[in-house]
Amino acid sequence: MLINKDSPFILIVDDNPTNLSVLSETLGAAGFRFRVAMDGESALALVERNSPELILLDVQMPGIDGFETCRRLKANPVTQSIPIIFTTALADTESKTTGFSLGAVDYIPKPFDQAEVLARLRVHLQLKRLTESLEEQVIDRTVALQKAQVQLVQQEKLSGLGEMVAGIGHELNNPINFIANNLQPLREYIAEVAEIDRK
């Protein structure tokens, strides 16, 4: 199968060449893009240069093991959302619990069943896409809500300003009406005063 340049990029981290070969062949046949690293240090360096969409991570490796590699990836805000699936021969509950507590999303036991590996990869890639989509929707709705709040505050300010202008207009109308209503009596009064002065 040809590898699509838009297909998800997977990082395979394992110190065993046979495991790397099996996983590389499986992913390549399914059309995934992938890179390989043979230890935790190399994996961290690769992730820094080119962030994968998912990591298949062996637990038992020389140097920093898979658990420590996972801990470092999850501690970094840039890489903490990358799903990590542990691939290991360690099937005891304590190892699984440790892996999940560090932030791994799944565990694939060795030896690998290729169909299972692909099924789990596809499920976790789909979950990642759905999570990212939901996060985008939350951000979009939050922005829309903030805009609506700003508009509501502006409308309330305009409404308050309108009421204030109406109140000022009312207060100005009272003296103006008083003057307008008393102009005729004032004219008459002035005419009477003027008449008295002429006498």
Coordinates of C-alpha atoms in Angstrom, one line a residue:
M1 CA 0.0 0.0 0.0
L2 CA 1.2 3.5 -0.8
I3 CA 1.8 5.8 2.1
N4 CA -0.3 8.9 1.9
K5 CA 1.5 12.1 2.9
D6 CA -1.6 13.2 4.8
S7 CA -1.8 10.0 6.8
P8 CA -1.2 10.2 10.5
F9 CA 2.5 10.3 11.6
I10 CA 3.3 7.6 14.2
L11 CA 6.5 7.3 16.2
I12 CA 7.6 3.7 17.1
V13 CA 10.0 3.5 20.0
D14 CA 11.5 0.1 20.7
D15 CA 15.1 -1.2 21.2
N16 CA 14.3 -4.6 19.6
P17 CA 15.0 -4.6 15.8
T18 CA 12.5 -7.5 15.3
N19 CA 9.7 -5.5 17.0
L20 CA 10.6 -2.4 15.0
S21 CA 10.5 -4.5 11.8
V22 CA 7.1 -6.0 12.6
L23 CA 5.5 -2.6 13.6
S24 CA 7.1 -0.8 10.6
E25 CA 5.8 -3.4 8.2
T26 CA 2.4 -3.3 9.8
L27 CA 2.1 0.5 9.7
G28 CA 3.6 0.8 6.3
A29 CA 1.2 -1.8 4.8
A30 CA -1.7 0.1 6.4
G31 CA -0.5 3.4 4.8
F32 CA 0.7 5.1 7.9
R33 CA 3.7 7.4 8.0
F34 CA 6.1 6.5 10.8
R35 CA 9.5 7.1 12.2
V36 CA 11.5 4.8 14.6
A37 CA 13.6 5.4 17.6
M38 CA 15.5 2.8 19.5
D39 CA 15.6 4.5 22.9
G40 CA 13.8 7.2 25.0
E41 CA 16.4 9.9 24.4
S42 CA 16.1 9.5 20.6
A43 CA 12.3 9.5 20.9
L44 CA 12.3 12.7 22.8
A45 CA 14.6 14.3 20.3
L46 CA 12.5 13.1 17.3
V47 CA 9.3 14.4 19.0
E48 CA 10.9 17.8 19.5
R49 CA 11.6 18.1 15.8
N50 CA 8.4 16.5 14.4
S51 CA 5.4 16.0 16.6
P52 CA 3.7 12.6 15.9
E53 CA 0.0 12.1 16.2
L54 CA 0.6 8.9 18.3
I55 CA 3.5 7.1 19.9
L56 CA 4.0 3.3 20.2
L57 CA 6.4 3.1 23.2
D58 CA 8.2 0.1 24.5
V59 CA 8.6 0.1 28.3
Q60 CA 11.9 -1.8 28.7
M61 CA 14.7 0.1 26.9
P62 CA 18.3 1.1 27.7
G63 CA 18.9 4.6 29.0
I64 CA 15.6 6.1 30.0
D65 CA 12.8 3.5 29.9
G66 CA 9.4 3.9 28.4
F67 CA 7.8 5.0 31.7
E68 CA 10.3 7.9 32.1
T69 CA 9.9 8.8 28.4
C70 CA 6.2 9.0 28.9
R71 CA 6.5 11.0 32.1
R72 CA 8.7 13.6 30.2
L73 CA 6.3 13.8 27.2
K74 CA 3.3 14.3 29.5
A75 CA 5.1 17.0 31.5
N76 CA 5.7 19.0 28.4
P77 CA 2.7 21.2 27.4
V78 CA 3.7 20.9 23.7
T79 CA 3.6 17.1 23.8
Q80 CA 1.2 16.2 26.6
S81 CA -1.7 15.6 24.3
I82 CA 0.0 13.0 22.1
P83 CA -1.6 9.6 22.8
I84 CA 0.9 7.1 24.0
I85 CA 0.3 3.3 23.6
F86 CA 2.7 1.2 25.6
T87 CA 4.0 -1.9 23.8
T88 CA 5.5 -4.4 26.2
A89 CA 5.9 -7.9 27.4
L90 CA 5.2 -6.7 30.9
A91 CA 1.7 -7.9 31.5
D92 CA 1.5 -7.5 35.3
T93 CA -1.2 -5.2 36.7
E94 CA 1.4 -3.0 38.5
S95 CA 3.2 -2.2 35.2
K96 CA -0.1 -1.4 33.4
T97 CA -1.3 0.8 36.3
T98 CA 2.0 2.6 36.3
G99 CA 1.7 3.2 32.5
F100 CA -1.9 4.5 32.8
S101 CA -1.1 6.7 35.7
L102 CA 1.7 8.3 33.7
G103 CA -0.8 9.2 31.0
A104 CA -0.7 6.3 28.5
V105 CA -4.0 5.6 26.7
D106 CA -3.5 1.9 26.0
Y107 CA -1.3 -1.2 26.4
I108 CA -0.5 -3.6 23.6
P109 CA 1.1 -6.9 24.8
K110 CA 4.0 -8.5 23.0
P111 CA 4.2 -10.5 20.8
F112 CA 2.1 -8.3 18.6
D113 CA -1.0 -9.2 16.8
Q114 CA -0.9 -7.0 13.7
A115 CA -4.7 -6.6 13.4
E116 CA -5.0 -5.7 17.1
V117 CA -2.2 -3.1 16.7
L118 CA -3.9 -1.5 13.7
A119 CA -7.4 -1.6 15.4
R120 CA -6.1 0.1 18.6
L121 CA -4.1 2.7 16.6
R122 CA -7.2 3.6 14.5
V123 CA -9.4 3.9 17.6
H124 CA -7.0 6.2 19.4
L125 CA -6.3 8.3 16.4
Q126 CA -10.1 8.7 16.0
L127 CA -10.5 9.6 19.7
K128 CA -7.7 12.2 19.3
R129 CA -9.4 13.8 16.3
L130 CA -12.7 13.8 18.1
T131 CA -11.1 15.4 21.2
E132 CA -9.4 18.0 19.1
S133 CA -12.7 18.8 17.3
L134 CA -14.5 19.1 20.6
E135 CA -11.8 21.4 21.9
E136 CA -12.1 23.6 18.8
Q137 CA -15.9 23.7 19.2
V138 CA -15.5 24.7 22.9
I139 CA -13.1 27.5 21.9
D140 CA -15.4 28.7 19.1
R141 CA -18.4 28.7 21.4
T142 CA -16.4 30.5 24.2
V143 CA -15.4 33.2 21.7
A144 CA -19.0 33.5 20.5
L145 CA -20.2 33.7 24.1
Q146 CA -17.6 36.4 25.0
K147 CA -18.7 38.4 21.9
A148 CA -22.3 38.1 22.9
Q149 CA -21.5 39.2 26.4
V150 CA -19.6 42.3 25.1
Q151 CA -22.6 43.1 22.8
L152 CA -25.0 42.7 25.8
V153 CA -22.9 45.0 28.0
Q154 CA -22.8 47.6 25.1
Q155 CA -26.5 47.3 24.6
E156 CA -27.1 47.8 28.4
K157 CA -24.8 50.8 28.3
L158 CA -26.6 52.3 25.3
S159 CA -30.0 51.6 27.0
G160 CA -28.7 53.3 30.2
L161 CA -27.4 56.2 28.1
G162 CA -30.8 56.5 26.3
E163 CA -32.6 56.6 29.7
M164 CA -30.2 59.3 30.9
V165 CA -30.8 61.4 27.8
A166 CA -34.5 61.0 28.2
G167 CA -34.3 62.0 31.8
I168 CA -32.2 65.1 30.9
G169 CA -34.7 65.9 28.2
H170 CA -37.5 65.6 30.7
E171 CA -35.7 67.9 33.2
L172 CA -35.1 70.4 30.4
N173 CA -38.6 70.3 29.2
N174 CA -40.1 71.2 32.6
P175 CA -38.4 74.7 32.8
I176 CA -38.9 75.3 29.0
N177 CA -42.6 74.4 29.4
F178 CA -42.9 76.7 32.4
I179 CA -41.4 79.5 30.5
A180 CA -43.5 78.9 27.3
N181 CA -46.7 78.6 29.4
N182 CA -46.0 81.8 31.2
L183 CA -44.8 84.0 28.3
Q184 CA -48.3 85.3 27.6
P185 CA -49.0 86.2 31.2
L186 CA -45.5 87.8 31.4
R187 CA -46.2 89.9 28.3
E188 CA -49.5 91.0 29.8
Y189 CA -47.8 91.9 33.1
I190 CA -45.0 93.8 31.2
A191 CA -47.7 95.7 29.2
E192 CA -49.5 96.6 32.4
V193 CA -46.3 97.7 34.1
A194 CA -45.5 99.8 31.0
E195 CA -49.0 101.3 31.0
I196 CA -48.6 102.3 34.6
D197 CA -45.2 103.9 33.9
R198 CA -46.7 106.1 31.1
K199 CA -49.3 107.4 33.5

